[in-house]
PDB file of C-alpha atoms in Angstrom:
ATOM      1  CA  MET A 194       0.051 -44.581 -27.522  1.00 49.00           C
ATOM      2  CA  ALA A 195      -1.019 -44.955 -31.159  1.00 49.00           C
ATOM      3  CA  ASP A 196      -1.170 -48.372 -32.783  1.00 47.00           C
ATOM      4  CA  MET A 197       1.740 -48.410 -35.237  1.00 48.00           C
ATOM      5  CA  SER A 198       0.972 -51.831 -36.746  1.00 46.00           C
ATOM      6  CA  PRO A 199       0.452 -51.773 -40.503  1.00 47.00           C
ATOM      7  CA  ALA A 200      -3.080 -51.808 -41.870  1.00 45.00           C
ATOM      8  CA  PRO A 201      -4.186 -55.208 -43.168  1.00 44.00           C
ATOM      9  CA  ALA A 202      -3.169 -55.707 -46.786  1.00 50.00           C
ATOM     10  CA  VAL A 203      -5.886 -55.576 -49.387  1.00 54.00           C
ATOM     11  CA  THR A 204      -5.936 -58.806 -51.318  1.00 70.00           C
ATOM     12  CA  THR A 205      -7.709 -59.496 -54.561  1.00 76.00           C
ATOM     13  CA  PRO A 206      -9.644 -62.764 -54.740  1.00 82.00           C
ATOM     14  CA  GLY A 207      -8.165 -65.399 -57.050  1.00 87.00           C
ATOM     15  CA  ALA A 208     -11.591 -66.380 -58.397  1.00 91.00           C
ATOM     16  CA  LEU A 209     -14.439 -63.890 -58.301  1.00 94.00           C
ATOM     17  CA  LEU A 210     -18.103 -64.181 -59.262  1.00 95.00           C
ATOM     18  CA  PHE A 211     -20.558 -61.297 -59.614  1.00 97.00           C
ATOM     19  CA  VAL A 212     -24.253 -62.225 -59.343  1.00 96.00           C
ATOM     20  CA  CYS A 213     -27.424 -60.208 -59.966  1.00 96.00           C
ATOM     21  CA  GLY A 214     -30.992 -60.975 -61.009  1.00 94.00           C
ATOM     22  CA  MET A 215     -30.684 -61.797 -64.722  1.00 95.00           C
ATOM     23  CA  ASN A 216     -26.991 -61.248 -65.592  1.00 95.00           C
ATOM     24  CA  SER A 217     -28.120 -58.542 -67.993  1.00 95.00           C
ATOM     25  CA  ILE A 218     -26.902 -55.305 -66.407  1.00 96.00           C
ATOM     26  CA  ARG A 219     -25.120 -55.104 -63.060  1.00 97.00           C
ATOM     27  CA  SER A 220     -23.154 -58.362 -62.961  1.00 97.00           C
ATOM     28  CA  PRO A 221     -21.870 -58.335 -66.567  1.00 97.00           C
ATOM     29  CA  MET A 222     -20.905 -54.683 -66.107  1.00 97.00           C
ATOM     30  CA  ALA A 223     -19.015 -55.588 -62.925  1.00 97.00           C
ATOM     31  CA  GLU A 224     -17.348 -58.560 -64.647  1.00 97.00           C
ATOM     32  CA  ILE A 225     -16.030 -56.521 -67.580  1.00 97.00           C
ATOM     33  CA  ILE A 226     -14.919 -53.628 -65.372  1.00 97.00           C
ATOM     34  CA  ALA A 227     -13.159 -56.035 -62.993  1.00 96.00           C
ATOM     35  CA  ARG A 228     -11.375 -57.690 -65.929  1.00 95.00           C
ATOM     36  CA  SER A 229     -10.038 -54.264 -66.935  1.00 95.00           C
ATOM     37  CA  ILE A 230      -8.795 -53.417 -63.412  1.00 93.00           C
ATOM     38  CA  LEU A 231      -7.824 -56.574 -61.521  1.00 93.00           C
ATOM     39  CA  PRO A 232      -4.648 -58.605 -62.120  1.00 90.00           C
ATOM     40  CA  ALA A 233      -4.642 -60.731 -65.284  1.00 89.00           C
ATOM     41  CA  GLY A 234      -4.503 -64.016 -63.334  1.00 90.00           C
ATOM     42  CA  THR A 235      -7.781 -63.334 -61.539  1.00 92.00           C
ATOM     43  CA  TYR A 236     -10.605 -65.620 -62.703  1.00 93.00           C
ATOM     44  CA  ILE A 237     -13.710 -63.454 -63.072  1.00 95.00           C
ATOM     45  CA  ALA A 238     -17.221 -64.486 -64.082  1.00 95.00           C
ATOM     46  CA  SER A 239     -20.789 -63.312 -63.677  1.00 96.00           C
ATOM     47  CA  ALA A 240     -24.201 -64.920 -63.611  1.00 96.00           C
ATOM     48  CA  GLY A 241     -27.837 -64.262 -62.823  1.00 96.00           C
ATOM     49  CA  VAL A 242     -30.397 -66.023 -60.705  1.00 95.00           C
ATOM     50  CA  ARG A 243     -32.931 -66.056 -63.577  1.00 93.00           C
ATOM     51  CA  PRO A 244     -32.557 -66.147 -67.377  1.00 90.00           C
ATOM     52  CA  GLY A 245     -32.084 -62.718 -68.923  1.00 91.00           C
ATOM     53  CA  GLU A 246     -31.579 -60.887 -72.187  1.00 94.00           C
ATOM     54  CA  ARG A 247     -28.604 -58.730 -73.098  1.00 93.00           C
ATOM     55  CA  ASP A 248     -29.299 -55.036 -72.413  1.00 95.00           C
ATOM     56  CA  PRO A 249     -28.190 -52.576 -75.142  1.00 95.00           C
ATOM     57  CA  PHE A 250     -27.815 -49.720 -72.640  1.00 97.00           C
ATOM     58  CA  VAL A 251     -25.013 -51.718 -70.962  1.00 97.00           C
ATOM     59  CA  ASP A 252     -23.139 -51.861 -74.281  1.00 96.00           C
ATOM     60  CA  THR A 253     -23.559 -48.091 -74.697  1.00 97.00           C
ATOM     61  CA  VAL A 254     -22.256 -47.072 -71.257  1.00 98.00           C
ATOM     62  CA  LEU A 255     -19.368 -49.571 -71.361  1.00 97.00           C
ATOM     63  CA  ALA A 256     -18.309 -48.273 -74.802  1.00 97.00           C
ATOM     64  CA  GLU A 257     -18.117 -44.777 -73.283  1.00 97.00           C
ATOM     65  CA  ILE A 258     -15.205 -45.980 -71.107  1.00 97.00           C
ATOM     66  CA  GLY A 259     -13.584 -48.147 -73.773  1.00 97.00           C
ATOM     67  CA  LEU A 260     -14.968 -51.518 -72.643  1.00 97.00           C
ATOM     68  CA  ASP A 261     -17.190 -54.024 -74.391  1.00 94.00           C
ATOM     69  CA  LEU A 262     -18.925 -57.312 -73.655  1.00 93.00           C
ATOM     70  CA  GLY A 263     -17.971 -58.844 -77.004  1.00 91.00           C
ATOM     71  CA  GLN A 264     -20.264 -61.764 -77.832  1.00 91.00           C
ATOM     72  CA  ARG A 265     -20.986 -62.485 -74.159  1.00 89.00           C
ATOM     73  CA  GLN A 266     -24.584 -63.488 -73.399  1.00 92.00           C
ATOM     74  CA  PRO A 267     -26.312 -63.665 -69.994  1.00 94.00           C
ATOM     75  CA  GLN A 268     -25.851 -66.918 -68.104  1.00 93.00           C
ATOM     76  CA  ARG A 269     -27.572 -68.397 -65.087  1.00 93.00           C
ATOM     77  CA  LEU A 270     -25.930 -69.245 -61.789  1.00 89.00           C
ATOM     78  CA  ASP A 271     -26.968 -72.885 -62.307  1.00 86.00           C
ATOM     79  CA  GLU A 272     -24.656 -73.031 -65.357  1.00 87.00           C
ATOM     80  CA  LEU A 273     -21.610 -72.361 -63.125  1.00 82.00           C
ATOM     81  CA  GLU A 274     -22.228 -74.986 -60.464  1.00 68.00           C
ATOM     82  CA  ASP A 275     -18.929 -76.793 -61.149  1.00 69.00           C
ATOM     83  CA  ASP A 276     -16.824 -73.640 -60.857  1.00 76.00           C
ATOM     84  CA  TYR A 277     -15.178 -72.641 -57.587  1.00 83.00           C
ATOM     85  CA  PHE A 278     -14.936 -69.033 -56.434  1.00 90.00           C
ATOM     86  CA  ASP A 279     -13.111 -67.475 -53.471  1.00 89.00           C
ATOM     87  CA  VAL A 280     -15.559 -64.598 -53.347  1.00 92.00           C
ATOM     88  CA  ILE A 281     -19.071 -64.100 -54.659  1.00 94.00           C
ATOM     89  CA  VAL A 282     -20.204 -60.485 -54.882  1.00 96.00           C
ATOM     90  CA  THR A 283     -23.969 -60.153 -55.042  1.00 96.00           C
ATOM     91  CA  LEU A 284     -25.478 -56.982 -56.460  1.00 97.00           C
ATOM     92  CA  ALA A 285     -29.194 -57.549 -55.789  1.00 95.00           C
ATOM     93  CA  PRO A 286     -31.106 -58.923 -52.777  1.00 95.00           C
ATOM     94  CA  GLU A 287     -32.449 -62.022 -54.587  1.00 94.00           C
ATOM     95  CA  ALA A 288     -28.928 -62.813 -55.825  1.00 95.00           C
ATOM     96  CA  HIS A 289     -27.569 -62.493 -52.302  1.00 95.00           C
ATOM     97  CA  HIS A 290     -30.120 -64.911 -50.847  1.00 94.00           C
ATOM     98  CA  ARG A 291     -29.517 -67.419 -53.655  1.00 93.00           C
ATOM     99  CA  ALA A 292     -25.708 -67.226 -53.269  1.00 92.00           C
ATOM    100  CA  LEU A 293     -25.983 -67.781 -49.517  1.00 92.00           C
ATOM    101  CA  ASP A 294     -28.172 -70.845 -50.126  1.00 91.00           C
ATOM    102  CA  LEU A 295     -25.745 -72.280 -52.683  1.00 86.00           C
ATOM    103  CA  THR A 296     -22.635 -71.748 -50.562  1.00 86.00           C
ATOM    104  CA  ARG A 297     -23.993 -72.850 -47.212  1.00 85.00           C
ATOM    105  CA  SER A 298     -21.582 -75.793 -47.006  1.00 82.00           C
ATOM    106  CA  ASN A 299     -18.641 -74.153 -48.834  1.00 81.00           C
ATOM    107  CA  ALA A 300     -15.849 -71.906 -47.638  1.00 81.00           C
ATOM    108  CA  VAL A 301     -16.846 -69.138 -50.039  1.00 86.00           C
ATOM    109  CA  GLU A 302     -17.118 -65.544 -48.918  1.00 90.00           C
ATOM    110  CA  VAL A 303     -20.402 -63.956 -50.066  1.00 93.00           C
ATOM    111  CA  ILE A 304     -20.414 -60.159 -50.057  1.00 93.00           C
ATOM    112  CA  TYR A 305     -23.413 -57.949 -50.766  1.00 94.00           C
ATOM    113  CA  TRP A 306     -22.847 -54.673 -52.613  1.00 95.00           C
ATOM    114  CA  PRO A 307     -26.245 -52.960 -52.761  1.00 94.00           C
ATOM    115  CA  THR A 308     -26.440 -51.682 -56.341  1.00 95.00           C
ATOM    116  CA  PRO A 309     -29.384 -49.782 -57.826  1.00 95.00           C
ATOM    117  CA  ASP A 310     -31.337 -51.288 -60.709  1.00 95.00           C
ATOM    118  CA  PRO A 311     -31.089 -48.752 -63.563  1.00 97.00           C
ATOM    119  CA  THR A 312     -34.105 -50.212 -65.352  1.00 94.00           C
ATOM    120  CA  VAL A 313     -36.382 -48.347 -62.952  1.00 94.00           C
ATOM    121  CA  ALA A 314     -35.239 -45.027 -64.463  1.00 95.00           C
ATOM    122  CA  THR A 315     -37.829 -43.258 -66.578  1.00 95.00           C
ATOM    123  CA  GLY A 316     -37.840 -40.283 -68.889  1.00 95.00           C
ATOM    124  CA  THR A 317     -35.618 -39.453 -71.827  1.00 96.00           C
ATOM    125  CA  ARG A 318     -33.033 -41.800 -73.266  1.00 96.00           C
ATOM    126  CA  GLU A 319     -30.328 -39.574 -71.753  1.00 97.00           C
ATOM    127  CA  ARG A 320     -31.906 -39.788 -68.298  1.00 97.00           C
ATOM    128  CA  ILE A 321     -32.076 -43.569 -68.552  1.00 97.00           C
ATOM    129  CA  LEU A 322     -28.441 -43.705 -69.727  1.00 97.00           C
ATOM    130  CA  ASP A 323     -27.482 -41.561 -66.735  1.00 97.00           C
ATOM    131  CA  ALA A 324     -28.923 -44.250 -64.424  1.00 97.00           C
ATOM    132  CA  TYR A 325     -26.785 -46.880 -66.179  1.00 98.00           C
ATOM    133  CA  ARG A 326     -23.717 -44.615 -65.987  1.00 98.00           C
ATOM    134  CA  GLU A 327     -24.276 -44.184 -62.260  1.00 97.00           C
ATOM    135  CA  VAL A 328     -24.239 -47.968 -61.768  1.00 98.00           C
ATOM    136  CA  ARG A 329     -21.182 -48.336 -64.031  1.00 98.00           C
ATOM    137  CA  ASP A 330     -19.260 -45.652 -62.160  1.00 98.00           C
ATOM    138  CA  MET A 331     -20.267 -47.022 -58.755  1.00 96.00           C
ATOM    139  CA  LEU A 332     -19.040 -50.504 -59.711  1.00 97.00           C
ATOM    140  CA  LYS A 333     -15.811 -49.156 -61.212  1.00 96.00           C
ATOM    141  CA  GLN A 334     -15.063 -47.133 -58.077  1.00 95.00           C
ATOM    142  CA  ARG A 335     -15.835 -50.046 -55.770  1.00 93.00           C
ATOM    143  CA  ILE A 336     -13.727 -52.537 -57.730  1.00 94.00           C
ATOM    144  CA  SER A 337     -10.765 -50.199 -58.223  1.00 91.00           C
ATOM    145  CA  SER A 338     -10.700 -49.056 -54.585  1.00 87.00           C
ATOM    146  CA  GLY A 339     -10.048 -52.589 -53.330  1.00 77.00           C
ATOM    147  CA  LYS A 340     -12.237 -51.806 -50.317  1.00 73.00           C
ATOM    148  CA  GLY A 341     -14.940 -54.282 -51.253  1.00 68.00           C
ATOM    149  CA  TRP A 342     -12.833 -57.407 -50.866  1.00 69.00           C
ATOM    150  CA  PRO A 343     -12.567 -59.357 -47.639  1.00 68.00           C
ATOM    151  CA  ARG A 344      -9.528 -58.774 -45.448  1.00 57.00           C
ATOM    152  CA  PRO A 345      -7.018 -61.616 -45.187  1.00 54.00           C
ATOM    153  CA  HIS A 346      -7.540 -63.806 -42.156  1.00 47.00           C
ATOM    154  CA  ALA A 347      -4.914 -63.891 -39.406  1.00 42.00           C
ATOM    155  CA  GLY A 348      -2.186 -66.306 -40.359  1.00 42.00           C
ATOM    156  CA  ASP A 349      -2.783 -65.940 -44.110  1.00 44.00           C
TER     157      ASP A 349
END
């Protein structure tokens, strides 16, 4: 007999942090996309493990979908140490290891979304932009699908 129980509800974290290497490309892209998709009451931030510089290709590919970083500049994970997050989504291996170290004694869910680094793309400007678009679209799909968030625990 088939299991007729409802599928677990997808819940959006109340406070969400995206982390990558330098908070220049993947994590700020994810932050801005998440702000455009997730409920208005969701606290969303992003940070990097190391200091970084703003990447103009990010501005270009976000503008293509009507989004923009405004005056936002890259920030380091260390600058957010007083903030609390329900979920930390890491987008690069070094960010994942650092987030696990930082949250060892906290009840924070750390999720790894392997995300390509578009800076490794070579060739024409258009080819490089395509690599950034691929990352943008992957993040948008993942965030909007709701499939990347942890399932509620029994009794929640």
